Tab-separated table of C-alpha atoms in Angstrom:
chain	number	residue	atom	x	y	z
A	930	MET	CA	94.442	95.701	54.485
A	931	TYR	CA	93.426	94.625	57.731
A	932	LYS	CA	96.244	96.418	59.729
A	933	PRO	CA	94.105	99.610	60.795
A	934	LEU	CA	91.281	97.610	61.814
A	935	ILE	CA	94.180	95.745	63.910
A	936	VAL	CA	95.799	98.696	65.433
A	937	THR	CA	92.036	100.499	66.087
A	938	ILE	CA	91.122	97.131	68.647
A	939	PHE	CA	93.999	96.910	70.109
A	940	VAL	CA	94.524	100.793	70.535
A	941	ALA	CA	90.987	101.221	72.153
A	942	ALA	CA	91.851	97.792	74.560
A	943	LEU	CA	95.058	99.044	75.788
A	944	LEU	CA	93.870	102.410	76.765
A	945	PRO	CA	91.819	101.710	79.772
A	946	LEU	CA	95.251	100.356	81.571
A	947	SER	CA	97.166	103.007	81.208
A	948	ALA	CA	98.775	106.275	79.007
A	949	ARG	CA	101.580	105.385	76.553
A	950	ALA	CA	104.540	103.969	77.634
A	951	ALA	CA	106.566	106.359	78.747
A	952	ASP	CA	110.394	106.823	78.042
A	953	ARG	CA	111.196	106.123	81.877
A	954	GLU	CA	108.971	103.536	84.165
A	955	CYS	CA	107.803	104.221	86.710
A	956	HIS	CA	106.093	101.956	89.234
A	957	CYS	CA	104.561	103.316	92.780
A	958	GLY	CA	102.603	101.162	95.556
A	959	LEU	CA	100.812	101.542	98.454
A	960	ARG	CA	101.274	98.993	101.351
A	961	ALA	CA	98.322	101.135	103.180
A	962	ASP	CA	95.047	102.409	102.761
A	963	VAL	CA	95.573	106.396	102.585
A	964	ALA	CA	92.382	108.647	103.780
A	965	LEU	CA	92.350	112.376	103.921
A	966	ASP	CA	90.426	113.268	106.993
A	967	GLY	CA	90.151	117.253	106.923
A	968	ASP	CA	94.114	118.364	107.166
A	969	ALA	CA	94.859	114.946	108.710
A	970	VAL	CA	96.159	111.642	106.938
A	971	GLU	CA	95.342	107.893	108.108
A	972	LEU	CA	97.422	105.165	107.055
A	973	ARG	CA	95.842	101.946	108.042
A	974	GLY	CA	98.151	98.548	106.964
A	975	ASP	CA	99.106	95.485	108.457
A	976	ASP	CA	100.351	97.422	110.979
A	977	GLY	CA	97.663	99.120	112.405
A	978	VAL	CA	96.217	102.695	111.974
A	979	TYR	CA	98.625	105.770	111.495
A	980	ARG	CA	97.240	109.308	112.140
A	981	LEU	CA	99.345	112.128	111.136
A	982	GLU	CA	97.919	115.608	112.413
A	983	GLY	CA	99.598	118.897	111.986
A	984	ASP	CA	103.664	117.109	113.002
A	985	ARG	CA	101.953	114.955	115.392
A	986	LEU	CA	102.106	110.904	114.927
A	987	ILE	CA	99.398	108.945	116.404
A	988	HIS	CA	99.720	105.242	116.161
A	989	ASP	CA	96.534	102.884	116.984
A	990	GLY	CA	95.626	106.273	118.918
A	991	ARG	CA	98.780	106.398	120.630
A	992	GLU	CA	100.924	109.495	120.159
A	993	VAL	CA	104.650	108.531	119.047
A	994	ARG	CA	107.526	110.347	120.548
A	995	LEU	CA	109.021	112.757	117.823
A	996	ASP	CA	112.117	114.574	117.759
A	997	ALA	CA	112.288	118.294	116.160
A	998	ARG	CA	113.399	116.106	112.994
A	999	GLN	CA	111.096	113.712	112.988
A	1000	HIS	CA	108.085	116.172	113.767
A	1001	ALA	CA	109.496	118.332	110.276
A	1002	ALA	CA	109.307	115.043	108.651
A	1003	VAL	CA	105.719	114.043	109.537
A	1004	ALA	CA	104.232	117.698	108.594
A	1005	ASP	CA	106.221	117.195	105.308
A	1006	TYR	CA	104.685	114.239	104.735
A	1007	ARG	CA	101.623	114.894	105.677
A	1008	ARG	CA	101.600	118.064	103.318
A	1009	GLY	CA	102.484	115.737	100.226
A	1010	MET	CA	99.962	113.106	100.943
A	1011	GLN	CA	97.489	116.018	100.740
A	1012	SER	CA	98.490	117.019	97.954
A	1013	LEU	CA	99.084	113.867	96.059
A	1014	VAL	CA	96.093	111.700	97.141
A	1015	PRO	CA	93.755	114.025	95.055
A	1016	GLN	CA	95.725	114.291	91.899
A	1017	VAL	CA	96.291	110.143	91.998
A	1018	SER	CA	92.894	109.911	92.319
A	1019	GLY	CA	91.761	112.191	89.376
A	1020	ILE	CA	94.222	110.626	87.104
A	1021	ALA	CA	92.764	107.414	88.509
A	1022	LEU	CA	89.147	108.514	87.078
A	1023	ASP	CA	90.043	109.757	84.469
A	1024	GLY	CA	92.165	106.814	82.808
A	1025	ALA	CA	89.002	104.519	83.951
A	1026	MET	CA	86.354	107.253	82.131
A	1027	LEU	CA	89.206	107.316	79.047
A	1028	GLY	CA	88.613	103.685	78.759
A	1029	LEU	CA	84.909	103.702	78.844
A	1030	GLU	CA	85.201	106.179	75.990
A	1031	ALA	CA	87.415	104.278	73.973
A	1032	MET	CA	85.356	101.379	74.449
A	1033	THR	CA	82.364	102.438	73.261
A	1034	MET	CA	83.722	104.532	70.503
A	1035	THR	CA	85.024	101.486	68.970
A	1036	PHE	CA	82.041	99.653	69.102
A	1037	ALA	CA	80.699	102.910	67.388
A	1038	ALA	CA	82.848	102.065	64.691
A	1039	LEU	CA	83.122	98.640	64.034
A	1040	GLY	CA	80.053	97.253	65.611
A	1041	ASN	CA	76.760	97.076	63.397
A	1042	ASP	CA	74.008	96.696	65.979
A	1043	PRO	CA	72.843	99.894	67.197
A	1044	ASP	CA	70.521	98.408	69.693
A	1045	ASP	CA	73.912	96.930	71.082
A	1046	LEU	CA	75.514	100.661	70.753
A	1047	HIS	CA	72.586	102.067	72.817
A	1048	LYS	CA	73.141	99.284	75.396
A	1049	TYR	CA	76.782	99.924	76.237
A	1050	GLU	CA	76.289	103.694	76.104
A	1051	ARG	CA	73.701	103.071	78.567
A	1052	ARG	CA	76.512	100.534	80.940
A	1053	SER	CA	79.080	102.905	80.484
A	1054	GLU	CA	76.785	105.852	81.588
A	1055	LYS	CA	75.974	104.112	84.674
A	1056	LEU	CA	79.034	102.641	85.364
A	1057	GLY	CA	81.159	106.093	85.403
A	1058	GLU	CA	78.573	107.296	87.921
A	1059	LYS	CA	80.043	104.111	89.751
A	1060	ILE	CA	83.784	105.029	88.821
A	1061	HIS	CA	83.111	108.693	89.518
A	1062	ALA	CA	81.760	107.858	93.394
A	1063	ARG	CA	85.085	105.192	93.701
A	1064	PHE	CA	87.793	107.642	92.870
A	1065	ASN	CA	86.632	110.499	94.981
A	1066	GLY	CA	89.862	112.605	95.995
A	1067	ARG	CA	89.970	111.533	99.241
A	1068	GLU	CA	91.218	108.067	99.896
A	1069	LEU	CA	93.557	105.787	97.907
A	1070	ARG	CA	93.476	102.397	98.768
A	1071	ARG	CA	96.299	99.921	98.537
A	1072	ASP	CA	94.306	96.566	97.061
A	1073	ARG	CA	92.522	96.634	93.722
A	1074	LEU	CA	89.446	95.344	95.452
A	1075	GLY	CA	89.996	96.112	99.332
A	1076	ALA	CA	88.147	96.195	102.043
A	1077	TYR	CA	84.765	97.694	100.617
A	1078	GLY	CA	81.965	96.231	99.653
A	1079	ASP	CA	81.458	97.886	96.259
A	1080	ASP	CA	84.724	97.486	95.069
A	1081	ASN	CA	83.783	93.187	94.720
A	1082	GLU	CA	80.411	94.689	92.390
A	1083	LEU	CA	82.484	97.395	90.628
A	1084	ASP	CA	85.162	95.098	89.751
A	1085	ALA	CA	82.811	92.324	88.586
A	1086	GLU	CA	80.803	94.994	86.424
A	1087	ILE	CA	84.004	95.954	84.594
A	1088	SER	CA	84.829	92.518	83.500
A	1089	ASP	CA	81.441	91.465	83.128
A	1090	MET	CA	81.287	94.314	80.669
A	1091	ALA	CA	85.100	93.947	79.005
A	1092	GLU	CA	84.076	90.062	78.322
A	1093	ASP	CA	80.433	91.156	76.670
A	1094	PHE	CA	82.114	93.826	74.704
A	1095	ALA	CA	84.674	91.328	73.471
A	1096	ALA	CA	82.269	88.888	71.941
A	1097	ASP	CA	79.804	91.159	70.636
A	1098	ILE	CA	82.695	92.983	69.199
A	1099	SER	CA	84.473	89.831	67.458
A	1100	GLY	CA	81.237	88.887	65.723
A	1101	SER	CA	81.312	92.260	64.473
A	1102	VAL	CA	84.821	92.133	63.162
A	1103	THR	CA	84.407	88.769	61.908
A	1104	SER	CA	80.918	89.994	59.847
A	1105	LEU	CA	83.653	92.834	58.755
A	1106	VAL	CA	86.607	90.565	57.283
A	1107	PHE	CA	83.185	88.867	55.320
A	1108	THR	CA	82.803	92.107	53.865
A	1109	ALA	CA	86.049	92.953	52.912
A	1110	LEU	CA	86.210	89.677	51.006
A	1111	ILE	CA	83.567	91.485	48.968
A	1112	HIS	CA	84.099	94.733	49.068
A	1113	PRO	CA	88.074	95.520	50.057
A	1114	GLY	CA	87.620	99.285	49.463
A	1115	ARG	CA	84.854	100.055	51.956
A	1116	ILE	CA	86.189	98.214	54.774
A	1117	GLU	CA	89.715	99.737	54.257
A	1118	ALA	CA	87.982	103.036	54.110
A	1119	ARG	CA	85.843	102.323	57.209
A	1120	ALA	CA	89.008	101.083	59.339
A	1121	ASP	CA	91.183	104.027	58.326
A	1122	ALA	CA	88.281	106.884	59.606
A	1123	THR	CA	88.026	104.281	63.260
A	1124	GLU	CA	91.754	105.029	63.645
A	1125	ARG	CA	91.785	108.449	63.074
A	1126	LEU	CA	88.841	108.697	64.978
A	1127	VAL	CA	90.572	107.042	67.994
A	1128	GLU	CA	94.012	109.056	67.504
A	1129	GLN	CA	92.538	112.466	67.417
A	1130	ARG	CA	90.066	111.829	69.948
A	1131	ILE	CA	91.496	109.332	72.829
A	1132	GLN	CA	95.484	109.652	71.631
A	1133	PRO	CA	95.395	113.798	73.111
A	1134	LYS	CA	94.015	113.004	76.152
A	1135	ALA	CA	95.979	110.035	76.929
A	1136	ASP	CA	98.967	112.349	76.430
A	1137	ALA	CA	97.528	114.507	78.877
A	1138	LEU	CA	97.393	111.936	81.435
A	1139	GLU	CA	100.863	110.844	80.951
A	1140	ALA	CA	101.800	114.524	81.399
A	1141	ARG	CA	99.989	114.862	84.859
A	1142	ALA	CA	101.080	111.684	86.093
A	1143	GLU	CA	105.093	111.922	85.450
A	1144	PRO	CA	105.377	114.051	88.024
A	1145	LEU	CA	103.967	112.270	90.903
A	1146	CYS	CA	106.437	109.888	90.321
A	1147	GLU	CA	109.481	112.076	91.799
A	1148	GLU	CA	106.591	113.113	95.032
A	1149	PHE	CA	106.163	109.200	95.413
A	1150	ALA	CA	109.929	108.725	95.888
A	1151	ARG	CA	110.215	111.863	97.886
A	1152	LEU	CA	107.800	110.972	100.443
A	1153	ASP	CA	109.304	107.389	100.524
A	1154	ALA	CA	112.402	108.566	101.491
A	1155	LEU	CA	110.907	110.132	104.371
A	1156	GLU	CA	109.196	107.205	105.618
A	1157	PRO	CA	112.497	105.519	107.673
A	1158	LEU	CA	112.718	108.718	109.601
A	1159	ILE	CA	109.228	108.888	111.006
A	1160	GLY	CA	108.857	104.957	111.593
A	1161	ILE	CA	106.327	104.544	108.907
A	1162	ASP	CA	106.040	101.870	105.598
A	1163	ALA	CA	103.005	102.781	103.244
A	1164	ILE	CA	104.991	103.481	99.913
A	1165	THR	CA	106.827	100.775	97.619
A	1166	GLN	CA	108.816	101.615	94.425
A	1167	HIS	CA	109.606	98.927	92.143
A	1168	ASP	CA	111.958	98.480	89.150
A	1169	ALA	CA	110.706	97.589	85.693
A	1170	GLY	CA	112.017	94.318	86.129
A	1171	GLY	CA	110.754	93.776	89.930
A	1172	ASP	CA	108.624	90.523	91.090
A	1173	ALA	CA	105.107	90.935	89.354
A	1174	HIS	CA	103.961	89.237	92.279
A	1175	ALA	CA	104.566	92.463	94.106
A	1176	HIS	CA	102.437	94.749	92.117
A	1177	ARG	CA	99.344	92.565	92.811
A	1178	HIS	CA	99.186	93.227	95.984
A	1179	GLY	CA	99.084	96.570	95.794
A	1180	PHE	CA	97.712	99.765	94.472
A	1181	THR	CA	100.356	101.063	91.441
A	1182	LEU	CA	100.527	103.940	89.282
A	1183	SER	CA	102.537	102.506	86.653
A	1184	PHE	CA	104.015	104.679	83.284
């Protein structure tokens, strides 16, 4: 009797983190912040600032001498990043907004207080505005919090909202369980309807996100293969059994 209800809660909890798991796993991360500056690309990491302009490579303000193969690799890498950054940023933005949608939808279906629902709708709207500003399509940051003041505030806001949501929804679920003891058919129908709603509205969007993310793995791998020739190290790839500690220290696109 309680299975649909449990499934709904877990679907809503997991969607903000990633799209559905694919048959193959891909973990790509960054060791440097990547920023697009017009047609140029800047990489800011522990080894300084690299700037790629046309087929030229500039390290901390000084141009690096390159041979013909390296010049071609720099131009290829720069074009690849110009295409990759807005795509990854867009997926991150849409994934975050999908998580907010799933959270609000779940609370609307399982919550018992309209005022609480309006409260979460308002918080989600304000948080969505900040998320749009954060994922602007022109940069990717290696650290989740990074060296940017607004990220600490945004991260705290997301954590606070998730904690409040968990506390409020747990009270509603407890109430629903007691209701189920008295009116089992009513709670079963409500849970089934909620699960169907999540599947119909959220799952297709999650599938679309996954489809957009899959080709990016190959592009990350291609650019990573160019880095030794150029003399930079901004991209890292992890296998499924890789060190979890490494994942915590960089932006990671995982599916």
